[in-house]
Short mmCIF file of C-alpha atoms in Angstrom, two decimals:
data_model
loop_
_atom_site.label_atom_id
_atom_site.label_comp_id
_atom_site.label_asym_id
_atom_site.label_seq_id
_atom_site.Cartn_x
_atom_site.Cartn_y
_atom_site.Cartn_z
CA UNK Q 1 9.13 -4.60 -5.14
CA UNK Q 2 8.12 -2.62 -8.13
CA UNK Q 3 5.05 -0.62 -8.27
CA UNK Q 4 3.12 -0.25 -11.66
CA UNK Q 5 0.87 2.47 -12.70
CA UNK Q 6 -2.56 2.62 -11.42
CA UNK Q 7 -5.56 1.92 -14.07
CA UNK Q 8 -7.31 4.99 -14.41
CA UNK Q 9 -11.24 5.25 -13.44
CA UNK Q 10 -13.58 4.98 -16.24
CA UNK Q 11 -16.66 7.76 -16.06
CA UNK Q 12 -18.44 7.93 -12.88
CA UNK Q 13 -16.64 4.63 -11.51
CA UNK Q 14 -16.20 4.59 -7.58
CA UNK Q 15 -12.84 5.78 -6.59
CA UNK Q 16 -11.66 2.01 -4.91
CA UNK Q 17 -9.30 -0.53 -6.04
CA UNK Q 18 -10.59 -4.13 -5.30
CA UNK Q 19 -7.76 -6.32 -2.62
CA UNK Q 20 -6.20 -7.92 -5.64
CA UNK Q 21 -5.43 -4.64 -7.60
CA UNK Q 22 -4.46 -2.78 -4.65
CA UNK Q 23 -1.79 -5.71 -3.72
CA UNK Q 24 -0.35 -5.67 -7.35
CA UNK Q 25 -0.16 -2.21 -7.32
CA UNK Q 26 1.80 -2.52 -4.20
CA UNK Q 27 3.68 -5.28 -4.99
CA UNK Q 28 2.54 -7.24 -1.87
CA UNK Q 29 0.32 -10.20 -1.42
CA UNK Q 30 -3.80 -9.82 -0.67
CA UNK Q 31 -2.64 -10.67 2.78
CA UNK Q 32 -0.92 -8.45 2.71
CA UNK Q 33 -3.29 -5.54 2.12
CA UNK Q 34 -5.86 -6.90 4.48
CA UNK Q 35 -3.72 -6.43 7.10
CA UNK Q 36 -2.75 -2.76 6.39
CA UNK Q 37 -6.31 -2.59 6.31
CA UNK Q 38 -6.94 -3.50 9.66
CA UNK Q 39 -4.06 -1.72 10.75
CA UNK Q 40 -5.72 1.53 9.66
CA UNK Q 41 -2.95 2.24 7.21
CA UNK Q 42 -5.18 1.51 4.46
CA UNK Q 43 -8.88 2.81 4.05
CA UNK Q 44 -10.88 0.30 3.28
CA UNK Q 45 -14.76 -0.90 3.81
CA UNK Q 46 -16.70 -3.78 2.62
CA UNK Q 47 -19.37 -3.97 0.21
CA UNK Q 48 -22.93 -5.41 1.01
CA UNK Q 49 -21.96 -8.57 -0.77
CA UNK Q 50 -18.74 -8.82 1.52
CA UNK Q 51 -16.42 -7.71 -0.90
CA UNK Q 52 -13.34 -5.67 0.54
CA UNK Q 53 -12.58 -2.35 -1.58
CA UNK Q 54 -9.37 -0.86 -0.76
CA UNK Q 55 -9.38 3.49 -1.49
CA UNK Q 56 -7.79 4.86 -4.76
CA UNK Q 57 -6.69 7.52 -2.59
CA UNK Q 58 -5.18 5.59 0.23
CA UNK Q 59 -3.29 3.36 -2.28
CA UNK Q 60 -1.93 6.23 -4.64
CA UNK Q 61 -0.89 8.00 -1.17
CA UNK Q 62 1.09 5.03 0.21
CA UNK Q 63 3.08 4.60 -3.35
CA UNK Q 64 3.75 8.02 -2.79
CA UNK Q 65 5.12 7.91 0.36
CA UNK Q 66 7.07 4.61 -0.25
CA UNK Q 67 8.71 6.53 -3.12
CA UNK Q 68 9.56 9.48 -1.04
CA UNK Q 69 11.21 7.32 1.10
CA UNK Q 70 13.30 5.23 -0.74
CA UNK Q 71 14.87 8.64 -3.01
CA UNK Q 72 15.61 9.54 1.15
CA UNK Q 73 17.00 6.34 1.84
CA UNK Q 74 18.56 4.91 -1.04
CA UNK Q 75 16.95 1.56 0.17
CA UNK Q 76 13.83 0.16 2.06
CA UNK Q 77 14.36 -0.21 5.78
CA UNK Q 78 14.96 -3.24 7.36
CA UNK Q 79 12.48 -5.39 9.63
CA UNK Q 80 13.78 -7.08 12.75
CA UNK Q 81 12.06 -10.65 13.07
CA UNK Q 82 13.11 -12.37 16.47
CA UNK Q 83 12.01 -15.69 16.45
CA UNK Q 84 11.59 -17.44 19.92
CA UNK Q 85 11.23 -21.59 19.87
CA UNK Q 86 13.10 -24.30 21.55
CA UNK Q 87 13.36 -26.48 18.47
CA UNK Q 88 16.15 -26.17 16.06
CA UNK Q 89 14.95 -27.47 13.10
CA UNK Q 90 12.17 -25.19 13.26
CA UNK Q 91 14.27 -22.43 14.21
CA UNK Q 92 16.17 -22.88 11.06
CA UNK Q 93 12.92 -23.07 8.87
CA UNK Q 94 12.46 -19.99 10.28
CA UNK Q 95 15.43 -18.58 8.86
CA UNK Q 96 15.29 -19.94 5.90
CA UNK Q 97 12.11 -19.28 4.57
CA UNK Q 98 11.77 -15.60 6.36
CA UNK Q 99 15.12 -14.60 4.48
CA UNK Q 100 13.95 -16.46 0.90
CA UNK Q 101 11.11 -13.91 0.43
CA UNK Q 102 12.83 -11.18 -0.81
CA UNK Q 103 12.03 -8.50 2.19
CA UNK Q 104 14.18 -6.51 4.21
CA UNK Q 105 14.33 -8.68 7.23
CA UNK Q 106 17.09 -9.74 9.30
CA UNK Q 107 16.30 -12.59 11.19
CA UNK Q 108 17.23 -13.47 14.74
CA UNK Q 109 17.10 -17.06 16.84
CA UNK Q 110 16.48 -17.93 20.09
CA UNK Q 111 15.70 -20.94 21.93
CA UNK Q 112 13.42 -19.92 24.31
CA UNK Q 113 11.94 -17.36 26.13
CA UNK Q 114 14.56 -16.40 28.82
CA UNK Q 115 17.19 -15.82 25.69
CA UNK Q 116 14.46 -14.01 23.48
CA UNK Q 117 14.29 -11.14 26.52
CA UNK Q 118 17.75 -10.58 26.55
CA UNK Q 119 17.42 -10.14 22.91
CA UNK Q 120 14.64 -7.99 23.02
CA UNK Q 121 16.67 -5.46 25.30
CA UNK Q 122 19.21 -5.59 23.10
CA UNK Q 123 18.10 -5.41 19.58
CA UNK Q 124 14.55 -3.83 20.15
CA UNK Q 125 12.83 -6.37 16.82
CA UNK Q 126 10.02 -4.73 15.20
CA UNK Q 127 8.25 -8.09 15.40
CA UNK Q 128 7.91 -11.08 17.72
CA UNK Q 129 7.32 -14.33 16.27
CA UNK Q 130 7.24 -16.50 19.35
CA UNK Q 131 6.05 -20.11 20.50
CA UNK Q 132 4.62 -20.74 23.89
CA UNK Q 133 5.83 -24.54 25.06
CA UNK Q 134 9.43 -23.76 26.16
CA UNK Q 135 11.92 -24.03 28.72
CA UNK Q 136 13.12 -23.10 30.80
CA UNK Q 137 10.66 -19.65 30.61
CA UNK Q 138 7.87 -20.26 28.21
CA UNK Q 139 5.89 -18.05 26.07
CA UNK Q 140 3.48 -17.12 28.46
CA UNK Q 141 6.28 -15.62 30.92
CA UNK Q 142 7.76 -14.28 28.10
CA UNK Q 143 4.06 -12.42 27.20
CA UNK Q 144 3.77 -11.30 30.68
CA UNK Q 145 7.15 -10.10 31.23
CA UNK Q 146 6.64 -7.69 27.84
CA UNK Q 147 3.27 -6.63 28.98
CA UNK Q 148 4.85 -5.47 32.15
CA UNK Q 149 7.22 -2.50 30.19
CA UNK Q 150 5.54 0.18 27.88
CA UNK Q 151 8.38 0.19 26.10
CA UNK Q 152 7.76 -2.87 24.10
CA UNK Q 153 4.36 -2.28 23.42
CA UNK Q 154 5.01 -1.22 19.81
CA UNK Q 155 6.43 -4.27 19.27
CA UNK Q 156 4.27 -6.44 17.17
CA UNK Q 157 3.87 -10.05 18.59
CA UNK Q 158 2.80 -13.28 16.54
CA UNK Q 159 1.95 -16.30 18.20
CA UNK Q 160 2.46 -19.84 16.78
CA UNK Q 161 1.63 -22.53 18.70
CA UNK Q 162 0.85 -26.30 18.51
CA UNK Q 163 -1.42 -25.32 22.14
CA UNK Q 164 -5.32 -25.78 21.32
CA UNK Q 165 -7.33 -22.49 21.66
CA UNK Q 166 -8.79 -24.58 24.94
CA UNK Q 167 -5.16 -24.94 26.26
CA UNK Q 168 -4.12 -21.88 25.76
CA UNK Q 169 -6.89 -20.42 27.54
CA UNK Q 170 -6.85 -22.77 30.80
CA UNK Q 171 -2.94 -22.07 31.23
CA UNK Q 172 -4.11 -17.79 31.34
CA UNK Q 173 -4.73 -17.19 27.96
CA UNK Q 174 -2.45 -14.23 25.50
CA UNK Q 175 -2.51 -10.73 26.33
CA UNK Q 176 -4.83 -8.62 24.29
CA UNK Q 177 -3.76 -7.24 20.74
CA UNK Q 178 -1.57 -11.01 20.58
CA UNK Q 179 -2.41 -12.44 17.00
CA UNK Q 180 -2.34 -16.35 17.33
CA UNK Q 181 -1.97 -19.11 14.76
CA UNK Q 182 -1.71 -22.97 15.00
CA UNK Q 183 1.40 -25.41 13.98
CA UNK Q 184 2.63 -25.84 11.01
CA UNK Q 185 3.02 -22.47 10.83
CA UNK Q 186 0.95 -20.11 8.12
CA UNK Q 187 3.87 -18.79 6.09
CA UNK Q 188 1.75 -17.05 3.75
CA UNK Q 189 -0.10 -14.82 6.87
CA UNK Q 190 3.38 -14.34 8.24
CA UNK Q 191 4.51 -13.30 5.11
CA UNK Q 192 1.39 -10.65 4.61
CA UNK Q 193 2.25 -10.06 8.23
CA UNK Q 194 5.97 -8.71 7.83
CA UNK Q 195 5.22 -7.18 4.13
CA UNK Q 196 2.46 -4.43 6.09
CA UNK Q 197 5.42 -4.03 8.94
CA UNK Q 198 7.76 -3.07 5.84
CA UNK Q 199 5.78 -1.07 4.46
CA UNK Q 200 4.51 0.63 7.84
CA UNK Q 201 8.49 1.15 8.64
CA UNK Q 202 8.57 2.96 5.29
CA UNK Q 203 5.65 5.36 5.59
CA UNK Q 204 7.03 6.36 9.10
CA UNK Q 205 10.58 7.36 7.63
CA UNK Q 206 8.85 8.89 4.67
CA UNK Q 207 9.72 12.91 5.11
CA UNK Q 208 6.93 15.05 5.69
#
């Protein structure tokens, strides 16, 4: 991704860049930027019309700190996606579209949620991009089962399911701080999604 140079404020102009500049800036999508919003490692507010403005500061800091880190580096870090569903073809959609974008992601398969623990132990993802219908231990036990151990709890966790809302709350519902989406999966959230844990893994290897 290559960053360009901020536009400078014109006289007495509020010191904010709007979602779109602040994403080009970045070289990320809006999605992108909304979620490092919500995330905290953006400021950002809305406007009374509903309009999200992003801080100058904020942005100009994060370039900063993404530049600092890649001179310490010599490249971006890499994101660990583990992807947890029991059917291959989507497993290999998965993989191929994750791995088209560009990012620093390596991309691991399994078929269901017994085989996506033992992976967990092992290669410790950053993120968890899991379905809930398998077998022979399903997404929910899988959920629980993390829940249970601190450890994981930095892990982030995306949910895509074909399960209605209503379903998935009569079989127990997802643990709290569990983003959900519907089938066919969103590509372009879980893009945005894995661009903000990039860019999160960056700041945090950034020296002080």
């Amino acid at each position: 991704m290559t960053d360009k140079q901020p536009p400078k404020a014109a006289a007495g102009e509020d010191a904010f860049y709007s979602t779109t500049e602040a994403a080009k800036l970045l070289g990320v999508c809006n999605t992108t930027v909304q979620i490092m919003a919500e995330k905290g490692l953006l400021r950002a507010w809305k406007t009374l019309g509903g309009h999200r403005r992003i801080s100058r500061e904020s942005v100009d800091a994060l370039r900063e700190r993404r530049s600092l880190a890649a001179s310490a580096m010599g490249k971006t870090s890499m994101v660990r996606v583990l992807v947890a569903d029991d059917d291959p073809a989507l497993r290999e959609l998965y993989r191929a579209t994750l791995s088209g974008w560009g990012l620093p992601v390596e991309v691991i398969l399994a078929t269901d949620g017994l085989e996506a623990l033992i992976l967990i132990e092992r290669v410790r993802p950053d993120i968890l991009l899991t379905d809930l219908n398998m077998a022979p231990v399903d997404g929910f036990q899988l959920l629980t089962m993390l829940r249970r151990h601190a450890e994981f709890n930095a892990m982030q966790i995306l949910v895509i399911s074909g399960l209605s809302p209503d379903e998935i709350a009569r079989r127990g519902g997802l643990p709290r701080g569990i983003v959900a989406y519907g089938k066919p999966a969103p590509f372009d959230k879980i893009e945005g999604f894995i661009e903000a844990s990039v860019l999160r893994k960056e700041v945090e290897l950034a020296p002080a």
